[in-house]
CSV table of C-alpha atoms in Angstrom, one decimal:
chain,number,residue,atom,x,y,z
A,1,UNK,CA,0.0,0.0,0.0
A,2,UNK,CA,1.1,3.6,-1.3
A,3,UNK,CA,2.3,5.4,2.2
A,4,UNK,CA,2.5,8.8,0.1
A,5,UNK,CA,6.1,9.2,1.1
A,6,UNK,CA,9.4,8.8,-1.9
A,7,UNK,CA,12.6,7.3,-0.4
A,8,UNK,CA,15.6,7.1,-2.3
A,9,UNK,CA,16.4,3.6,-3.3
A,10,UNK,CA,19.3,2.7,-0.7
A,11,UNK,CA,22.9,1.5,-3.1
A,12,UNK,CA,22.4,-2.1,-2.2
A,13,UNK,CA,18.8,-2.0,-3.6
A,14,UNK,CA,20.3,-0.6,-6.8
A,15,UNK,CA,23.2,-3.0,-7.0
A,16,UNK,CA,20.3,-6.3,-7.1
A,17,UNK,CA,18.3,-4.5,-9.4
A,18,UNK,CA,21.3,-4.1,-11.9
A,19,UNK,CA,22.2,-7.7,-11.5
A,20,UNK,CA,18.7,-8.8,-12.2
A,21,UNK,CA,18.1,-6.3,-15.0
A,22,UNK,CA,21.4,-7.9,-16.3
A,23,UNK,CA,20.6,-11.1,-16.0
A,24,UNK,CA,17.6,-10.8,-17.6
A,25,UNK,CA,18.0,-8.7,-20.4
A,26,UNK,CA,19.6,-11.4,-22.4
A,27,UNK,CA,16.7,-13.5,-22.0
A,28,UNK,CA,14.1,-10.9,-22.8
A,29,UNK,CA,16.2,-9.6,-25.9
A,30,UNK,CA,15.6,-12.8,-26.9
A,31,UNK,CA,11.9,-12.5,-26.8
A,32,UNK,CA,12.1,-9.8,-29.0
A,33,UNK,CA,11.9,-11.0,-32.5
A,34,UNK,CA,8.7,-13.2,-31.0
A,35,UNK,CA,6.8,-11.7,-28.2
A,36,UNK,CA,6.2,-8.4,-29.8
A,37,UNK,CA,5.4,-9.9,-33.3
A,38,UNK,CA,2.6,-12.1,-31.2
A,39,UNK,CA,0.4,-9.2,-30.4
A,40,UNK,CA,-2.9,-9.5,-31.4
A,41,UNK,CA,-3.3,-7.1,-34.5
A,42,UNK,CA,-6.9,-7.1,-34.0
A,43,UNK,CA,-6.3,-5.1,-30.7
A,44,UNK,CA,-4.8,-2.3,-32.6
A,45,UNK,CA,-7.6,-2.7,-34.8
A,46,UNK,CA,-10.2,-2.0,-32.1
A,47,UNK,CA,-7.9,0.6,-29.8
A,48,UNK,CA,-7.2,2.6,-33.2
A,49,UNK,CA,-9.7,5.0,-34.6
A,50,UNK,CA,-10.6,4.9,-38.0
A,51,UNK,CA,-8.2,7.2,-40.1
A,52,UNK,CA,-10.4,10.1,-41.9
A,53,UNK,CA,-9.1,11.0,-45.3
A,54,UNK,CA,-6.3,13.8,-44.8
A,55,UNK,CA,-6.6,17.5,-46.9
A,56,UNK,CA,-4.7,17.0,-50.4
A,57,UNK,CA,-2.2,19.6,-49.2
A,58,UNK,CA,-1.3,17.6,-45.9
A,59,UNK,CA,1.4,14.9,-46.2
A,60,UNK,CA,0.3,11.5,-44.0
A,61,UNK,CA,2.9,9.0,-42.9
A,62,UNK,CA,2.0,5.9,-43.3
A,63,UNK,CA,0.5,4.2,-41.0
A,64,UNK,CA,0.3,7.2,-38.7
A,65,UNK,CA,-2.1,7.1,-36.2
A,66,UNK,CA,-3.0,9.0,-32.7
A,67,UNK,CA,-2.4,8.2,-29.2
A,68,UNK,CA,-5.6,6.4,-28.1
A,69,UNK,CA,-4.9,6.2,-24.7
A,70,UNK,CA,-4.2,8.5,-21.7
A,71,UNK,CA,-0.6,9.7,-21.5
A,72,UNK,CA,1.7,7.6,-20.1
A,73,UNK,CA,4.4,9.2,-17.0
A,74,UNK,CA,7.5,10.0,-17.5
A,75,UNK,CA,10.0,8.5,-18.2
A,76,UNK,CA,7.6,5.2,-18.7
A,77,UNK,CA,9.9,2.6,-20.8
A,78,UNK,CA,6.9,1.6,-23.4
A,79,UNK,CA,5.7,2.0,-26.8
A,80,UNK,CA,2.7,-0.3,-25.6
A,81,UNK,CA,-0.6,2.4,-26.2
A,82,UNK,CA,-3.4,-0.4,-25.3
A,83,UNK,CA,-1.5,-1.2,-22.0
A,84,UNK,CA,-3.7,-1.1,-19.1
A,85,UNK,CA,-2.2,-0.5,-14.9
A,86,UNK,CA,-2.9,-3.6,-12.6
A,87,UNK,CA,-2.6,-6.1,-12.2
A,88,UNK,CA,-5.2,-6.7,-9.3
A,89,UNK,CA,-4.1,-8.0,-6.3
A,90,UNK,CA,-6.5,-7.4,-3.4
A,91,UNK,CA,-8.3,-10.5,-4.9
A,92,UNK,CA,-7.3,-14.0,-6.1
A,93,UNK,CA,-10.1,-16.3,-8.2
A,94,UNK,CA,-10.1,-19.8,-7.0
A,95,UNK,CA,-8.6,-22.7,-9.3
A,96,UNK,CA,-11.9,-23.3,-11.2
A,97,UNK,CA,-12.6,-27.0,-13.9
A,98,UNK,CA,-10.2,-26.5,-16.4
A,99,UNK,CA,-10.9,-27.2,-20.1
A,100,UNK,CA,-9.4,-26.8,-24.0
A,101,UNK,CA,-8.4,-23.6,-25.1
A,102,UNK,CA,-11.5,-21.8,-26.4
A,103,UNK,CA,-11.4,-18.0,-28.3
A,104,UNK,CA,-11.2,-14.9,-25.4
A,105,UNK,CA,-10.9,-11.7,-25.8
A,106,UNK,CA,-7.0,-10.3,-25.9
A,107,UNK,CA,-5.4,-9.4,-22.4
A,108,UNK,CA,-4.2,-6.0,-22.6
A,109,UNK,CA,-0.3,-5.7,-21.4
A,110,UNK,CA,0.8,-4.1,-18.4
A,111,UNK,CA,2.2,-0.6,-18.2
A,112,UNK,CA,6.3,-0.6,-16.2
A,113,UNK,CA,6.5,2.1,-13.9
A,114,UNK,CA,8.4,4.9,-15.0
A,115,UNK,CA,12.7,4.6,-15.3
A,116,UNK,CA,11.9,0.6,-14.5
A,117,UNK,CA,12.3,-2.5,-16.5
A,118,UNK,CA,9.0,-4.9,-15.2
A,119,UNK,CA,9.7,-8.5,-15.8
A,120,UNK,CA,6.0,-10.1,-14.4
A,121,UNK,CA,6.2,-9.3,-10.8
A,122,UNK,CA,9.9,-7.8,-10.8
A,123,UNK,CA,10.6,-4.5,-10.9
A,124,UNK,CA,14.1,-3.1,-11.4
A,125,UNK,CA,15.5,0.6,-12.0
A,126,UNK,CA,16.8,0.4,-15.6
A,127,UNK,CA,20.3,0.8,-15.5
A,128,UNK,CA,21.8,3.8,-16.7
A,129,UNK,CA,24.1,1.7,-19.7
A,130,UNK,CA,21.0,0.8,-21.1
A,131,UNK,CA,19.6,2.8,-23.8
A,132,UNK,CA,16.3,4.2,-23.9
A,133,UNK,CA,15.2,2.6,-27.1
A,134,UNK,CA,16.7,-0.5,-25.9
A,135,UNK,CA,14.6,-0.6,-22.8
A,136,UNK,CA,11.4,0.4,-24.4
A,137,UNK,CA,12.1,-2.9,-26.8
A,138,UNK,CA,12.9,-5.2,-23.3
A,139,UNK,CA,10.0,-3.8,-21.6
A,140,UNK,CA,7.4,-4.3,-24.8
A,141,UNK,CA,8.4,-7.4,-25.0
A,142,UNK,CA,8.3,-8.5,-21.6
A,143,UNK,CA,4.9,-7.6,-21.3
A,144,UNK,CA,3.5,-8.8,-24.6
A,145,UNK,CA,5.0,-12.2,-23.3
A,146,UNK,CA,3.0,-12.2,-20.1
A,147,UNK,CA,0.0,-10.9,-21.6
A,148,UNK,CA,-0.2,-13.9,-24.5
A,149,UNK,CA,0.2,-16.0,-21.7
A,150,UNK,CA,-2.3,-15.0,-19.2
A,151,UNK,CA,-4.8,-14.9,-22.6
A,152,UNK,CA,-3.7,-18.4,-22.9
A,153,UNK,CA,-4.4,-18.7,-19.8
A,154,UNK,CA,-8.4,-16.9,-19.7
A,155,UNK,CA,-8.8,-19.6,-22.6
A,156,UNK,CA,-8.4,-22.7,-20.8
A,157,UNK,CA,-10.8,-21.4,-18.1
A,158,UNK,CA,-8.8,-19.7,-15.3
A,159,UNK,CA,-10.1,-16.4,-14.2
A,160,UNK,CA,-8.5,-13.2,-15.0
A,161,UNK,CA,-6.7,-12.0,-11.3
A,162,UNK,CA,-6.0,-15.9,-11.3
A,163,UNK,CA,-4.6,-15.3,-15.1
A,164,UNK,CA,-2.4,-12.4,-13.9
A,165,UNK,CA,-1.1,-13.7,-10.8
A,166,UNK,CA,0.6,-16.6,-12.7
A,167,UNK,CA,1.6,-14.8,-16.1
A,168,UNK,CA,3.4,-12.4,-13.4
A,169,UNK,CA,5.2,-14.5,-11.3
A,170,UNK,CA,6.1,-17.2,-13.9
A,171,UNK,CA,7.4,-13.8,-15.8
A,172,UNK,CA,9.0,-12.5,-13.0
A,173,UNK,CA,10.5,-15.9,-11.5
A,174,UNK,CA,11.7,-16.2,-15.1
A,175,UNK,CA,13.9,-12.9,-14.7
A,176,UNK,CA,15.3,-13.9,-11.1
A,177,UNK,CA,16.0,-17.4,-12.4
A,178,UNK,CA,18.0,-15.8,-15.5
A,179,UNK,CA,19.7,-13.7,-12.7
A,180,UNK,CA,20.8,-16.8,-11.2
A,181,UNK,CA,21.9,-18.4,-13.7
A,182,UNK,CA,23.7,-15.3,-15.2
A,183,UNK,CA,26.0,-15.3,-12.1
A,184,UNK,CA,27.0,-18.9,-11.7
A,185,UNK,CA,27.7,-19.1,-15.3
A,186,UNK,CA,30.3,-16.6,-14.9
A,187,UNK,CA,33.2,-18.0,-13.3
A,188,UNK,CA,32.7,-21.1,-16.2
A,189,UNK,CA,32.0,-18.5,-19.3
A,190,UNK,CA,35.4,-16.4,-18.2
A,191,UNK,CA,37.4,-19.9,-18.5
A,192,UNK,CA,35.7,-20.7,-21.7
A,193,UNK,CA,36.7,-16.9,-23.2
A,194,UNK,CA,40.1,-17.2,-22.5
A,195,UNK,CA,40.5,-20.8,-24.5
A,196,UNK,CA,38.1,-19.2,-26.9
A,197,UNK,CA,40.7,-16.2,-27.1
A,198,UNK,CA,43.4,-18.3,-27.4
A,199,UNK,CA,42.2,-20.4,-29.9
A,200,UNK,CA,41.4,-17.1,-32.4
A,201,UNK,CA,44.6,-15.7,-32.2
A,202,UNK,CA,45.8,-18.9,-33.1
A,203,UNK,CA,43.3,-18.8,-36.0
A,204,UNK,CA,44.1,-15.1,-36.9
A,205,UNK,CA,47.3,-15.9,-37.7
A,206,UNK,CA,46.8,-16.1,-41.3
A,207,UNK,CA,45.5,-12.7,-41.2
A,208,UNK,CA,48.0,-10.8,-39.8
A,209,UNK,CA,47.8,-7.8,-38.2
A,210,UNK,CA,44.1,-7.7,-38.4
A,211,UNK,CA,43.6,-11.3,-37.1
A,212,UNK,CA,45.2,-10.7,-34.0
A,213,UNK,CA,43.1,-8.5,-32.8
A,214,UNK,CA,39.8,-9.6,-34.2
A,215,UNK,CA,40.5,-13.2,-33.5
A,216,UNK,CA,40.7,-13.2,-29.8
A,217,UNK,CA,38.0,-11.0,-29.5
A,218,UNK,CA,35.9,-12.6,-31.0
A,219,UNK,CA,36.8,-15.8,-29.9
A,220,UNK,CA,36.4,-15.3,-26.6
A,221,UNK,CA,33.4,-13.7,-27.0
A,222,UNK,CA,31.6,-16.7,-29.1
A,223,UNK,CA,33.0,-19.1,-26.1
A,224,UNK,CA,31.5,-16.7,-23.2
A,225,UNK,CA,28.3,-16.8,-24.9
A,226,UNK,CA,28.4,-20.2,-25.9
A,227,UNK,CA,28.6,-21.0,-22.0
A,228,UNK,CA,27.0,-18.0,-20.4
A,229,UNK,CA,23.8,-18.5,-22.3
A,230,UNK,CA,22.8,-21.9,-22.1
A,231,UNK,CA,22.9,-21.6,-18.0
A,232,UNK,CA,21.5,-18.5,-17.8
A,233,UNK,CA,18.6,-20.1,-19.9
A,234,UNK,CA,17.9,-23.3,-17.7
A,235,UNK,CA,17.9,-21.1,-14.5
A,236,UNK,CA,15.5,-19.2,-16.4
A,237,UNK,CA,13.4,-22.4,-17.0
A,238,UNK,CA,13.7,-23.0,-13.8
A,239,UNK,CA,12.4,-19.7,-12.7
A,240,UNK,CA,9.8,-19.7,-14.6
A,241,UNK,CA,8.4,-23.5,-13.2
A,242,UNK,CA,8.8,-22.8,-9.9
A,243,UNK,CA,6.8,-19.4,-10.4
A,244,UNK,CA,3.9,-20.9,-12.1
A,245,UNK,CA,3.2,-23.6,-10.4
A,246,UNK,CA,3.7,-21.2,-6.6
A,247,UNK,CA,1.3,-19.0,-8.8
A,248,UNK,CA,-1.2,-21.4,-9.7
A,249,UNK,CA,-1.3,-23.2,-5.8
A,250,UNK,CA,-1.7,-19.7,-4.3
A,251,UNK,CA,-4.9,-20.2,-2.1
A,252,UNK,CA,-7.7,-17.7,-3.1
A,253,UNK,CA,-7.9,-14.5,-1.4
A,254,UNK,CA,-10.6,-11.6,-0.9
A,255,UNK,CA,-13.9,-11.5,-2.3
A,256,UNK,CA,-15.2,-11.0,-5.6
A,257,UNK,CA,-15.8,-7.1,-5.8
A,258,UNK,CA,-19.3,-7.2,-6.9
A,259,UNK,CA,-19.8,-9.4,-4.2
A,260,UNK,CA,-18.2,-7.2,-1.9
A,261,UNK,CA,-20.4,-4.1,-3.1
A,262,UNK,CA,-23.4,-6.0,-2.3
A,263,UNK,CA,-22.1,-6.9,1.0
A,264,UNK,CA,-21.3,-2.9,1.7
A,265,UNK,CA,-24.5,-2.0,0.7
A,266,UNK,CA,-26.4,-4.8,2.9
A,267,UNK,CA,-24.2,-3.5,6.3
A,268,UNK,CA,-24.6,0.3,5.1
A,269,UNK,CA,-28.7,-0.6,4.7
């Protein structure tokens, strides 16, 4: 609950966040090329307003059209314009009969707070070596991730706070799992550079002077990665399942707001 009072985030707070927000980043870049191309293009069908014809003497850009929604704060890391705030979590929907995947309407994504990166239900300050562009990209696709999953999830029968609790903390377990995995790979993916370096200077040989620069580099670079990113993506796995299925056993909570409105208005009777 909001106390109405800003603290400065204390250095050790900062220091997790960055080594989260590090961690994860490689796994969400990787989402990318597929979360955001998942989006529904019939919600920017609806959430976009039918384009009059311009004046002959105006120029159009293609494609153009107006902000549908209400501005966005500061300093917000999202191109997202059908994104919604939530998710809610004063109540939690019981674990209702499942069943196939049946047509629902799209779940809109979730808005990051401003200057954060939101992985699910982890929140970091985006670090200041990452670009802006490059965050709006992370965050976009982040959040198109968890909301295809928690449509997935409406479809199958599960209600929507029940959706959003586990698209968020399989999300956000995800992240801290990537984290994880980030760090322990590192002592192993510094070994594997150096023999990777190695082994391109002895392959830039031939190419003297050039190769014995480029060589090592990149060698040891394709032999971090090679290491680095195969653990980091199992912890993320890992993540992931531990936060769906603590998501999906969560026992219900609250009562269903229209059910608590009656209540109110029995008592207040």
């Amino acid at each position: 609950m909001a106390t109405g009072k800003h603290r400065a985030p204390s250095p050790q707070r900062q220091k997790v966040g960055s080594v989260v927000a590090a961690g994860a980043v490689p796994l969400v870049m990787a989402l990318i090329g597929t979360g955001t191309a998942n989006a529904d293009p019939a919600q920017a069908a609806v959430t976009q307003p039918e384009q009059q014809p311009a004046p002959e003497y105006d120029a159009v850009a293609p494609n153009a059209a107006p902000y549908v929604t209400a501005p966005k704060p500061a300093n917000t890391r999202s191109s997202l314009q059908w994104s919604r705030t939530g998710p809610e979590t004063d109540y939690l929907s019981p674990v209702g009969p499942l069943h196939l995947p049946t047509a629902v309407a799209p779940v809109p994504p979730i808005l990051p707070p401003p200057g954060q990166f939101r992985f699910g239900d982890q929140q970091v300050p985006v670090p200041d070596f990452v670009p802006v562009d490059t965050s709006i990209q992370i965050n976009d696709a982040a959040a198109t991730t968890e909301a295809n999953l928690a449509t997935f999830l409406d479809s199958v029968g599960l209600k929507r706070s029940r959706s959003d609790r586990i698209a968020s903390e399989t999300l956000g377990s995800a992240a801290r799992g990537a984290a994880v995995g980030s760090t322990v790979a590192i002592p192993f993916a510094m070994m594997a550079s150096t023999g990777g370096a190695v082994a391109g200077l002895v392959a830039g040989i031939p190419f003297v002077p050039i190769g014995l620069v480029a060589g090592p580099i990149l060698g040891g670079m394709a032999a971090y990665m090679a290491v680095s990113i195969p653990i980091t993506v199992v912890g993320a796995g890992i993540g992931a399942a531990v936060g769906a299925a603590d998501a999906f056993l969560a026992p219900p909570r609250g009562m269903v707001p229209e059910a608590a409105d009656s209540e109110a208005e029995l008592v207040n009777a």
